[in-house]
PDB file of C-alpha atoms and ligand atoms in Angstrom:
ATOM      1  CA  UNK A   1     103.824 -84.167 -38.963  1.00  0.00           C
ATOM      2  CA  UNK A   2     105.335 -81.961 -41.643  1.00  0.00           C
ATOM      3  CA  UNK A   3     106.885 -78.636 -40.776  1.00  0.00           C
ATOM      4  CA  UNK A   4     106.849 -75.419 -42.789  1.00  0.00           C
ATOM      5  CA  UNK A   5     108.745 -72.290 -41.844  1.00  0.00           C
ATOM      6  CA  UNK A   6     108.052 -70.007 -44.786  1.00  0.00           C
ATOM      7  CA  UNK A   7     105.065 -68.840 -46.808  1.00  0.00           C
ATOM      8  CA  UNK A   8     106.351 -70.713 -49.872  1.00  0.00           C
ATOM      9  CA  UNK A   9     106.797 -73.897 -47.847  1.00  0.00           C
ATOM     10  CA  UNK A  10     103.306 -73.833 -46.343  1.00  0.00           C
ATOM     11  CA  UNK A  11     101.716 -72.985 -49.699  1.00  0.00           C
ATOM     12  CA  UNK A  12     103.630 -75.789 -51.446  1.00  0.00           C
ATOM     13  CA  UNK A  13     102.858 -78.316 -48.730  1.00  0.00           C
ATOM     14  CA  UNK A  14      99.140 -77.563 -48.985  1.00  0.00           C
ATOM     15  CA  UNK A  15      98.978 -77.400 -52.782  1.00  0.00           C
ATOM     16  CA  UNK A  16      98.362 -81.116 -53.506  1.00  0.00           C
ATOM     17  CA  UNK A  17      95.554 -81.262 -50.898  1.00  0.00           C
ATOM     18  CA  UNK A  18      94.019 -78.061 -52.210  1.00  0.00           C
ATOM     19  CA  UNK A  19      94.188 -79.263 -55.822  1.00  0.00           C
ATOM     20  CA  UNK A  20      92.554 -82.554 -54.960  1.00  0.00           C
ATOM     21  CA  UNK A  21      89.668 -80.790 -53.205  1.00  0.00           C
ATOM     22  CA  UNK A  22      90.629 -81.748 -49.670  1.00  0.00           C
ATOM     23  CA  UNK A  23      89.379 -79.593 -46.803  1.00  0.00           C
ATOM     24  CA  UNK A  24      91.920 -77.671 -44.731  1.00  0.00           C
ATOM     25  CA  UNK A  25      91.405 -76.832 -41.065  1.00  0.00           C
ATOM     26  CA  UNK A  26      93.610 -74.258 -39.346  1.00  0.00           C
ATOM     27  CA  UNK A  27      94.435 -73.645 -35.678  1.00  0.00           C
ATOM     28  CA  UNK A  28      96.445 -70.441 -35.204  1.00  0.00           C
ATOM     29  CA  UNK A  29      98.330 -70.307 -31.896  1.00  0.00           C
ATOM     30  CA  UNK A  30     101.211 -68.590 -30.171  1.00  0.00           C
ATOM     31  CA  UNK A  31     102.461 -71.903 -28.800  1.00  0.00           C
ATOM     32  CA  UNK A  32     102.917 -72.934 -25.140  1.00  0.00           C
ATOM     33  CA  UNK A  33     100.142 -75.336 -26.003  1.00  0.00           C
ATOM     34  CA  UNK A  34      97.706 -76.754 -23.471  1.00  0.00           C
ATOM     35  CA  UNK A  35      94.696 -79.050 -23.594  1.00  0.00           C
ATOM     36  CA  UNK A  36      92.521 -76.190 -24.855  1.00  0.00           C
ATOM     37  CA  UNK A  37      94.671 -75.805 -27.982  1.00  0.00           C
ATOM     38  CA  UNK A  38      94.745 -79.556 -28.459  1.00  0.00           C
ATOM     39  CA  UNK A  39      90.930 -79.684 -28.293  1.00  0.00           C
ATOM     40  CA  UNK A  40      90.879 -77.204 -31.212  1.00  0.00           C
ATOM     41  CA  UNK A  41      93.355 -79.363 -33.130  1.00  0.00           C
ATOM     42  CA  UNK A  42      91.278 -82.491 -32.442  1.00  0.00           C
ATOM     43  CA  UNK A  43      88.101 -80.770 -33.605  1.00  0.00           C
ATOM     44  CA  UNK A  44      89.853 -79.683 -36.782  1.00  0.00           C
ATOM     45  CA  UNK A  45      91.134 -83.215 -37.381  1.00  0.00           C
ATOM     46  CA  UNK A  46      87.563 -84.515 -37.012  1.00  0.00           C
ATOM     47  CA  UNK A  47      86.155 -81.967 -39.415  1.00  0.00           C
ATOM     48  CA  UNK A  48      88.826 -81.709 -42.120  1.00  0.00           C
ATOM     49  CA  UNK A  49      91.081 -83.777 -44.351  1.00  0.00           C
ATOM     50  CA  UNK A  50      94.180 -81.781 -43.394  1.00  0.00           C
ATOM     51  CA  UNK A  51      94.914 -79.870 -40.182  1.00  0.00           C
ATOM     52  CA  UNK A  52      97.473 -77.080 -39.963  1.00  0.00           C
ATOM     53  CA  UNK A  53      98.533 -75.540 -36.673  1.00  0.00           C
ATOM     54  CA  UNK A  54     100.671 -72.399 -36.577  1.00  0.00           C
ATOM     55  CA  UNK A  55     102.914 -71.295 -33.752  1.00  0.00           C
ATOM     56  CA  UNK A  56     103.954 -67.672 -33.984  1.00  0.00           C
ATOM     57  CA  UNK A  57     104.487 -65.344 -31.055  1.00  0.00           C
ATOM     58  CA  UNK A  58     103.299 -62.196 -32.771  1.00  0.00           C
ATOM     59  CA  UNK A  59     105.278 -59.200 -31.490  1.00  0.00           C
ATOM     60  CA  UNK A  60     102.812 -56.576 -32.731  1.00  0.00           C
ATOM     61  CA  UNK A  61      99.957 -57.766 -30.530  1.00  0.00           C
ATOM     62  CA  UNK A  62     101.935 -57.332 -27.294  1.00  0.00           C
ATOM     63  CA  UNK A  63     101.352 -53.873 -25.925  1.00  0.00           C
ATOM     64  CA  UNK A  64     103.776 -54.648 -23.082  1.00  0.00           C
ATOM     65  CA  UNK A  65     107.375 -55.524 -24.154  1.00  0.00           C
ATOM     66  CA  UNK A  66     107.963 -57.406 -20.862  1.00  0.00           C
ATOM     67  CA  UNK A  67     104.961 -59.622 -21.621  1.00  0.00           C
ATOM     68  CA  UNK A  68     106.431 -60.429 -25.056  1.00  0.00           C
ATOM     69  CA  UNK A  69     109.845 -61.188 -23.563  1.00  0.00           C
ATOM     70  CA  UNK A  70     108.530 -63.570 -20.926  1.00  0.00           C
ATOM     71  CA  UNK A  71     105.949 -65.284 -23.165  1.00  0.00           C
ATOM     72  CA  UNK A  72     106.725 -69.050 -22.958  1.00  0.00           C
ATOM     73  CA  UNK A  73     108.181 -70.700 -26.072  1.00  0.00           C
ATOM     74  CA  UNK A  74     108.493 -74.456 -25.355  1.00  0.00           C
ATOM     75  CA  UNK A  75     108.692 -75.420 -29.027  1.00  0.00           C
ATOM     76  CA  UNK A  76     109.921 -78.975 -28.516  1.00  0.00           C
ATOM     77  CA  UNK A  77     107.088 -80.026 -26.191  1.00  0.00           C
ATOM     78  CA  UNK A  78     104.556 -78.161 -28.369  1.00  0.00           C
ATOM     79  CA  UNK A  79     105.744 -80.131 -31.368  1.00  0.00           C
ATOM     80  CA  UNK A  80     105.419 -83.395 -29.442  1.00  0.00           C
ATOM     81  CA  UNK A  81     101.860 -82.545 -28.317  1.00  0.00           C
ATOM     82  CA  UNK A  82     100.817 -81.734 -31.871  1.00  0.00           C
ATOM     83  CA  UNK A  83     102.365 -84.911 -33.232  1.00  0.00           C
ATOM     84  CA  UNK A  84     100.559 -86.984 -30.586  1.00  0.00           C
ATOM     85  CA  UNK A  85      97.280 -85.205 -31.372  1.00  0.00           C
ATOM     86  CA  UNK A  86      97.649 -86.143 -35.048  1.00  0.00           C
ATOM     87  CA  UNK A  87      98.201 -82.670 -36.490  1.00  0.00           C
ATOM     88  CA  UNK A  88      99.315 -82.905 -40.147  1.00  0.00           C
ATOM     89  CA  UNK A  89     101.306 -79.711 -40.614  1.00  0.00           C
ATOM     90  CA  UNK A  90     102.982 -77.287 -38.224  1.00  0.00           C
ATOM     91  CA  UNK A  91     103.683 -73.797 -39.546  1.00  0.00           C
ATOM     92  CA  UNK A  92     106.404 -72.028 -37.536  1.00  0.00           C
ATOM     93  CA  UNK A  93     107.367 -68.861 -39.381  1.00  0.00           C
ATOM     94  CA  UNK A  94     110.020 -66.455 -38.104  1.00  0.00           C
ATOM     95  CA  UNK A  95     109.337 -62.816 -37.305  1.00  0.00           C
ATOM     96  CA  UNK A  96     111.266 -61.887 -40.484  1.00  0.00           C
ATOM     97  CA  UNK A  97     108.985 -64.175 -42.509  1.00  0.00           C
ATOM     98  CA  UNK A  98     105.802 -62.578 -41.188  1.00  0.00           C
ATOM     99  CA  UNK A  99     107.143 -58.995 -41.126  1.00  0.00           C
ATOM    100  CA  UNK A 100     109.711 -58.915 -43.974  1.00  0.00           C
ATOM    101  CA  UNK A 101     112.201 -56.017 -44.097  1.00  0.00           C
ATOM    102  CA  UNK A 102     111.166 -54.908 -40.637  1.00  0.00           C
ATOM    103  CA  UNK A 103     107.862 -53.749 -42.042  1.00  0.00           C
ATOM    104  CA  UNK A 104     105.609 -53.832 -39.019  1.00  0.00           C
ATOM    105  CA  UNK A 105     102.777 -51.896 -40.605  1.00  0.00           C
ATOM    106  CA  UNK A 106      99.383 -52.927 -39.297  1.00  0.00           C
ATOM    107  CA  UNK A 107      95.949 -53.202 -40.808  1.00  0.00           C
ATOM    108  CA  UNK A 108      93.787 -50.222 -40.012  1.00  0.00           C
ATOM    109  CA  UNK A 109      90.497 -52.074 -39.727  1.00  0.00           C
ATOM    110  CA  UNK A 110      87.478 -50.160 -38.491  1.00  0.00           C
ATOM    111  CA  UNK A 111      85.798 -52.372 -35.917  1.00  0.00           C
ATOM    112  CA  UNK A 112      83.516 -49.630 -34.583  1.00  0.00           C
ATOM    113  CA  UNK A 113      83.202 -50.062 -30.846  1.00  0.00           C
ATOM    114  CA  UNK A 114      84.133 -53.757 -30.913  1.00  0.00           C
ATOM    115  CA  UNK A 115      87.841 -53.082 -30.388  1.00  0.00           C
ATOM    116  CA  UNK A 116      87.440 -50.004 -28.178  1.00  0.00           C
ATOM    117  CA  UNK A 117      86.101 -51.718 -25.069  1.00  0.00           C
ATOM    118  CA  UNK A 118      87.575 -54.181 -22.557  1.00  0.00           C
ATOM    119  CA  UNK A 119      90.790 -55.679 -24.028  1.00  0.00           C
ATOM    120  CA  UNK A 120      90.907 -52.893 -26.605  1.00  0.00           C
ATOM    121  CA  UNK A 121      90.888 -50.283 -23.884  1.00  0.00           C
ATOM    122  CA  UNK A 122      93.352 -52.073 -21.606  1.00  0.00           C
ATOM    123  CA  UNK A 123      95.771 -53.208 -24.319  1.00  0.00           C
ATOM    124  CA  UNK A 124      96.126 -50.388 -26.878  1.00  0.00           C
ATOM    125  CA  UNK A 125      97.220 -51.687 -30.288  1.00  0.00           C
ATOM    126  CA  UNK A 126      96.677 -55.331 -29.332  1.00  0.00           C
ATOM    127  CA  UNK A 127      93.828 -55.980 -31.736  1.00  0.00           C
ATOM    128  CA  UNK A 128      95.461 -54.183 -34.687  1.00  0.00           C
ATOM    129  CA  UNK A 129      98.467 -56.506 -34.262  1.00  0.00           C
ATOM    130  CA  UNK A 130      96.248 -59.541 -33.779  1.00  0.00           C
ATOM    131  CA  UNK A 131      94.092 -58.969 -36.859  1.00  0.00           C
ATOM    132  CA  UNK A 132      97.142 -58.121 -39.002  1.00  0.00           C
ATOM    133  CA  UNK A 133      98.766 -61.451 -38.227  1.00  0.00           C
ATOM    134  CA  UNK A 134      95.540 -63.466 -38.436  1.00  0.00           C
ATOM    135  CA  UNK A 135      94.947 -61.949 -41.877  1.00  0.00           C
ATOM    136  CA  UNK A 136      98.483 -62.864 -43.009  1.00  0.00           C
ATOM    137  CA  UNK A 137      98.119 -66.389 -41.644  1.00  0.00           C
ATOM    138  CA  UNK A 138      94.724 -66.766 -43.342  1.00  0.00           C
ATOM    139  CA  UNK A 139      96.260 -65.594 -46.629  1.00  0.00           C
ATOM    140  CA  UNK A 140      99.170 -68.044 -46.435  1.00  0.00           C
ATOM    141  CA  UNK A 141      97.252 -71.071 -45.153  1.00  0.00           C
ATOM    142  CA  UNK A 142      93.972 -70.252 -46.919  1.00  0.00           C
ATOM    143  CA  UNK A 143      91.948 -72.701 -44.807  1.00  0.00           C
ATOM    144  CA  UNK A 144      88.328 -73.747 -45.209  1.00  0.00           C
ATOM    145  CA  UNK A 145      87.787 -73.619 -41.445  1.00  0.00           C
ATOM    146  CA  UNK A 146      89.699 -71.863 -38.657  1.00  0.00           C
ATOM    147  CA  UNK A 147      89.418 -72.709 -34.969  1.00  0.00           C
ATOM    148  CA  UNK A 148      89.436 -70.174 -32.125  1.00  0.00           C
ATOM    149  CA  UNK A 149      88.911 -70.616 -28.401  1.00  0.00           C
ATOM    150  CA  UNK A 150      86.176 -68.762 -26.563  1.00  0.00           C
ATOM    151  CA  UNK A 151      88.476 -67.617 -23.771  1.00  0.00           C
ATOM    152  CA  UNK A 152      89.617 -64.825 -26.092  1.00  0.00           C
ATOM    153  CA  UNK A 153      85.993 -63.949 -26.678  1.00  0.00           C
ATOM    154  CA  UNK A 154      86.615 -60.405 -27.932  1.00  0.00           C
ATOM    155  CA  UNK A 155      89.327 -61.635 -30.314  1.00  0.00           C
ATOM    156  CA  UNK A 156      86.882 -64.215 -31.646  1.00  0.00           C
ATOM    157  CA  UNK A 157      84.207 -61.538 -32.126  1.00  0.00           C
ATOM    158  CA  UNK A 158      86.654 -59.362 -34.094  1.00  0.00           C
ATOM    159  CA  UNK A 159      87.869 -62.253 -36.250  1.00  0.00           C
ATOM    160  CA  UNK A 160      84.266 -63.188 -37.100  1.00  0.00           C
ATOM    161  CA  UNK A 161      83.504 -59.533 -37.937  1.00  0.00           C
ATOM    162  CA  UNK A 162      86.640 -59.277 -40.120  1.00  0.00           C
ATOM    163  CA  UNK A 163      85.873 -62.486 -42.031  1.00  0.00           C
ATOM    164  CA  UNK A 164      82.309 -61.306 -42.662  1.00  0.00           C
ATOM    165  CA  UNK A 165      83.315 -57.755 -43.685  1.00  0.00           C
ATOM    166  CA  UNK A 166      85.929 -59.028 -46.148  1.00  0.00           C
ATOM    167  CA  UNK A 167      83.832 -61.943 -47.412  1.00  0.00           C
ATOM    168  CA  UNK A 168      86.623 -64.393 -46.634  1.00  0.00           C
ATOM    169  CA  UNK A 169      85.569 -67.951 -47.522  1.00  0.00           C
ATOM    170  CA  UNK A 170      86.601 -69.255 -44.099  1.00  0.00           C
ATOM    171  CA  UNK A 171      84.239 -70.752 -41.562  1.00  0.00           C
ATOM    172  CA  UNK A 172      85.184 -69.623 -38.072  1.00  0.00           C
ATOM    173  CA  UNK A 173      84.624 -72.403 -35.575  1.00  0.00           C
ATOM    174  CA  UNK A 174      84.414 -71.286 -31.976  1.00  0.00           C
ATOM    175  CA  UNK A 175      85.285 -73.715 -29.237  1.00  0.00           C
ATOM    176  CA  UNK A 176      84.388 -73.732 -25.541  1.00  0.00           C
ATOM    177  CA  UNK A 177      86.821 -72.585 -22.869  1.00  0.00           C
ATOM    178  CA  UNK A 178      88.920 -75.460 -21.502  1.00  0.00           C
ATOM    179  CA  UNK A 179      89.270 -75.301 -17.734  1.00  0.00           C
ATOM    180  CA  UNK A 180      91.521 -76.941 -15.185  1.00  0.00           C
ATOM    181  CA  UNK A 181      89.714 -79.041 -12.553  1.00  0.00           C
ATOM    182  CA  UNK A 182      89.578 -76.064 -10.174  1.00  0.00           C
ATOM    183  CA  UNK A 183      87.894 -73.917 -12.843  1.00  0.00           C
ATOM    184  CA  UNK A 184      90.840 -71.794 -13.974  1.00  0.00           C
ATOM    185  CA  UNK A 185      90.579 -71.152 -17.715  1.00  0.00           C
ATOM    186  CA  UNK A 186      93.514 -72.761 -19.513  1.00  0.00           C
ATOM    187  CA  UNK A 187      95.975 -70.223 -20.829  1.00  0.00           C
ATOM    188  CA  UNK A 188      99.556 -70.299 -22.056  1.00  0.00           C
ATOM    189  CA  UNK A 189     100.295 -67.636 -19.468  1.00  0.00           C
ATOM    190  CA  UNK A 190      99.199 -69.901 -16.563  1.00  0.00           C
ATOM    191  CA  UNK A 191     102.604 -71.593 -16.608  1.00  0.00           C
ATOM    192  CA  UNK A 192     104.182 -68.248 -15.663  1.00  0.00           C
ATOM    193  CA  UNK A 193     102.228 -68.067 -12.403  1.00  0.00           C
ATOM    194  CA  UNK A 194     103.832 -68.828  -9.048  1.00  0.00           C
ATOM    195  CA  UNK A 195     102.048 -71.420  -6.889  1.00  0.00           C
ATOM    196  CA  UNK A 196     100.447 -68.622  -4.859  1.00  0.00           C
ATOM    197  CA  UNK A 197      99.373 -66.675  -7.935  1.00  0.00           C
ATOM    198  CA  UNK A 198      98.012 -69.839  -9.529  1.00  0.00           C
ATOM    199  CA  UNK A 199      95.907 -70.490  -6.419  1.00  0.00           C
ATOM    200  CA  UNK A 200      94.654 -66.899  -6.223  1.00  0.00           C
ATOM    201  CA  UNK A 201      93.878 -66.844  -9.959  1.00  0.00           C
ATOM    202  CA  UNK A 202      90.948 -69.227  -9.480  1.00  0.00           C
ATOM    203  CA  UNK A 203      89.065 -66.165  -8.243  1.00  0.00           C
ATOM    204  CA  UNK A 204      88.493 -65.176 -11.883  1.00  0.00           C
ATOM    205  CA  UNK A 205      86.418 -68.251 -12.686  1.00  0.00           C
ATOM    206  CA  UNK A 206      84.981 -68.542  -9.170  1.00  0.00           C
ATOM    207  CA  UNK A 207      83.562 -65.034  -9.336  1.00  0.00           C
ATOM    208  CA  UNK A 208      82.221 -65.583 -12.867  1.00  0.00           C
ATOM    209  CA  UNK A 209      80.436 -68.775 -11.807  1.00  0.00           C
ATOM    210  CA  UNK A 210      78.995 -66.941  -8.805  1.00  0.00           C
ATOM    211  CA  UNK A 211      77.880 -64.034 -10.991  1.00  0.00           C
ATOM    212  CA  UNK A 212      76.057 -66.490 -13.260  1.00  0.00           C
ATOM    213  CA  UNK A 213      74.342 -67.981 -10.215  1.00  0.00           C
ATOM    214  CA  UNK A 214      73.335 -64.545  -8.918  1.00  0.00           C
ATOM    215  CA  UNK A 215      72.297 -63.168 -12.328  1.00  0.00           C
ATOM    216  CA  UNK A 216      68.714 -61.907 -12.523  1.00  0.00           C
ATOM    217  CA  UNK A 217      68.995 -59.419 -15.392  1.00  0.00           C
ATOM    218  CA  UNK A 218      68.266 -56.526 -13.055  1.00  0.00           C
ATOM    219  CA  UNK A 219      71.238 -56.611 -10.733  1.00  0.00           C
ATOM    220  CA  UNK A 220      74.232 -55.475 -12.802  1.00  0.00           C
ATOM    221  CA  UNK A 221      75.378 -52.814 -10.325  1.00  0.00           C
ATOM    222  CA  UNK A 222      75.147 -55.290  -7.473  1.00  0.00           C
ATOM    223  CA  UNK A 223      77.184 -57.861  -9.422  1.00  0.00           C
ATOM    224  CA  UNK A 224      79.849 -55.286 -10.327  1.00  0.00           C
ATOM    225  CA  UNK A 225      80.175 -54.396  -6.640  1.00  0.00           C
ATOM    226  CA  UNK A 226      80.281 -58.084  -5.688  1.00  0.00           C
ATOM    227  CA  UNK A 227      83.197 -58.803  -8.055  1.00  0.00           C
ATOM    228  CA  UNK A 228      85.100 -55.636  -7.120  1.00  0.00           C
ATOM    229  CA  UNK A 229      84.751 -56.493  -3.422  1.00  0.00           C
ATOM    230  CA  UNK A 230      85.935 -60.082  -3.947  1.00  0.00           C
ATOM    231  CA  UNK A 231      89.032 -58.858  -5.787  1.00  0.00           C
ATOM    232  CA  UNK A 232      89.740 -56.106  -3.272  1.00  0.00           C
ATOM    233  CA  UNK A 233      90.030 -58.879  -0.651  1.00  0.00           C
ATOM    234  CA  UNK A 234      92.717 -60.747  -2.644  1.00  0.00           C
ATOM    235  CA  UNK A 235      96.026 -58.839  -2.522  1.00  0.00           C
ATOM    236  CA  UNK A 236      97.749 -61.081  -5.094  1.00  0.00           C
ATOM    237  CA  UNK A 237      95.247 -60.091  -7.773  1.00  0.00           C
ATOM    238  CA  UNK A 238      94.552 -56.714  -9.325  1.00  0.00           C
ATOM    239  CA  UNK A 239      91.243 -56.491 -11.158  1.00  0.00           C
ATOM    240  CA  UNK A 240      91.671 -54.790 -14.521  1.00  0.00           C
ATOM    241  CA  UNK A 241      88.023 -54.835 -15.557  1.00  0.00           C
ATOM    242  CA  UNK A 242      84.792 -56.686 -15.044  1.00  0.00           C
ATOM    243  CA  UNK A 243      82.121 -55.968 -17.638  1.00  0.00           C
ATOM    244  CA  UNK A 244      78.669 -57.271 -18.312  1.00  0.00           C
ATOM    245  CA  UNK A 245      78.222 -56.689 -22.021  1.00  0.00           C
ATOM    246  CA  UNK A 246      75.994 -57.415 -24.982  1.00  0.00           C
ATOM    247  CA  UNK A 247      77.215 -60.706 -26.487  1.00  0.00           C
ATOM    248  CA  UNK A 248      77.355 -59.335 -30.053  1.00  0.00           C
ATOM    249  CA  UNK A 249      77.919 -55.577 -29.810  1.00  0.00           C
ATOM    250  CA  UNK A 250      80.169 -55.851 -26.713  1.00  0.00           C
ATOM    251  CA  UNK A 251      78.554 -52.684 -25.404  1.00  0.00           C
ATOM    252  CA  UNK A 252      78.754 -52.633 -21.611  1.00  0.00           C
ATOM    253  CA  UNK A 253      75.274 -52.771 -20.101  1.00  0.00           C
ATOM    254  CA  UNK A 254      74.282 -50.982 -16.981  1.00  0.00           C
ATOM    255  CA  UNK A 255      70.507 -50.842 -17.071  1.00  0.00           C
ATOM    256  CA  UNK A 256      67.890 -53.605 -16.563  1.00  0.00           C
ATOM    257  CA  UNK A 257      67.797 -55.779 -19.646  1.00  0.00           C
ATOM    258  CA  UNK A 258      65.277 -58.075 -21.288  1.00  0.00           C
ATOM    259  CA  UNK A 259      65.649 -61.869 -20.943  1.00  0.00           C
ATOM    260  CA  UNK A 260      66.162 -62.333 -24.696  1.00  0.00           C
ATOM    261  CA  UNK A 261      69.245 -60.060 -24.905  1.00  0.00           C
ATOM    262  CA  UNK A 262      72.396 -62.196 -25.222  1.00  0.00           C
ATOM    263  CA  UNK A 263      74.748 -61.242 -22.411  1.00  0.00           C
ATOM    264  CA  UNK A 264      78.321 -62.116 -21.507  1.00  0.00           C
ATOM    265  CA  UNK A 265      80.372 -61.289 -18.411  1.00  0.00           C
ATOM    266  CA  UNK A 266      84.075 -60.676 -19.101  1.00  0.00           C
ATOM    267  CA  UNK A 267      86.876 -60.286 -16.621  1.00  0.00           C
ATOM    268  CA  UNK A 268      90.580 -59.412 -16.729  1.00  0.00           C
ATOM    269  CA  UNK A 269      92.943 -59.393 -13.802  1.00  0.00           C
ATOM    270  CA  UNK A 270      96.632 -59.287 -13.046  1.00  0.00           C
ATOM    271  CA  UNK A 271      98.059 -62.064 -10.892  1.00  0.00           C
ATOM    272  CA  UNK A 272     101.384 -60.501 -10.012  1.00  0.00           C
ATOM    273  CA  UNK A 273     102.739 -59.443 -13.425  1.00  0.00           C
ATOM    274  CA  UNK A 274     100.690 -61.939 -15.394  1.00  0.00           C
ATOM    275  CA  UNK A 275      97.465 -60.793 -16.997  1.00  0.00           C
ATOM    276  CA  UNK A 276      94.628 -63.294 -17.217  1.00  0.00           C
ATOM    277  CA  UNK A 277      91.190 -63.134 -18.825  1.00  0.00           C
ATOM    278  CA  UNK A 278      88.026 -65.201 -18.623  1.00  0.00           C
ATOM    279  CA  UNK A 279      84.331 -64.915 -19.459  1.00  0.00           C
ATOM    280  CA  UNK A 280      80.973 -66.588 -19.039  1.00  0.00           C
ATOM    281  CA  UNK A 281      77.722 -66.343 -20.983  1.00  0.00           C
ATOM    282  CA  UNK A 282      74.980 -65.139 -18.655  1.00  0.00           C
ATOM    283  CA  UNK A 283      71.934 -65.494 -20.928  1.00  0.00           C
TER     284      UNK A 283
HETATM  285  O1  LIG B   1      94.905 -66.302 -29.667  1.00  0.00           O
HETATM  286  C1  LIG B   1      96.079 -66.350 -30.024  1.00  0.00           C
HETATM  287  O2  LIG B   1      96.856 -67.261 -29.678  1.00  0.00           O
HETATM  288  C2  LIG B   1      96.615 -65.275 -30.935  1.00  0.00           C
HETATM  289  O3  LIG B   1      96.015 -64.060 -30.654  1.00  0.00           O
HETATM  290  C3  LIG B   1      96.505 -65.614 -32.435  1.00  0.00           C
HETATM  291  C4  LIG B   1      95.052 -65.785 -32.854  1.00  0.00           C
HETATM  292  C5  LIG B   1      97.273 -66.883 -32.738  1.00  0.00           C
HETATM  293  C6  LIG B   1      97.092 -64.486 -33.276  1.00  0.00           C
HETATM  294  O4  LIG B   1      98.428 -64.263 -32.959  1.00  0.00           O
END
């Protein structure tokens, strides 16, 4: 696996492949890789001639400085996992490379309501930082396809919107949530959980699975109460939000809805200091 640390390096490394018409797949990450990331890398390897993975802990998308400070950075083991998976190129730029001269200015993209709800409401500035860095990474890597996990469903929705709005010639490939055997959605932040928090955190997926089972299309209020009650019983967790929303517009839905409306349930909760998210498609 080749390694690039600067824009010039990644552009030069990719130039021969680009010039000979090879397809480039890209998996942007913040590192602390798990099987979910590796499934994106494997999919990219299957679908492209060259696969690039980036690891960059993007400071501007952390609304909480403590979260940024504690974010895991196990670069050596990440590198090993990528090598074993067969990744061709790892891009590991520095903060100075991505924000030269301390210029942290962010894109001011108008996402309408898409970035105002759920994560957007709970993590002010998060999506502006996220889309700024994704746009820079897309510009430097210039891939044919880019791979995003469905756990960050709202992020994925915004990236798809951005690519469409700006007519970027990049196909966004969305990949299913990878889960541990007990249902917990894989996340880089899981490794920060204590044993007790890790155990309690399964309530996120457990309640989503239950909500899917109970879903009739007419019982949103009942389901909201169900989830709130479940979380109120678990002192280690603090529910941030539970929303049942339109799959495309992300508008929260509170009234009875028709069976052909695409619906997703999204949840965010703190386990101690660690914030976790998950979601499930209801119909
Ligand atoms: O999902 C992530 O890991 C990050 O938000 C991303 C897309 C790599 C941008 O920093």
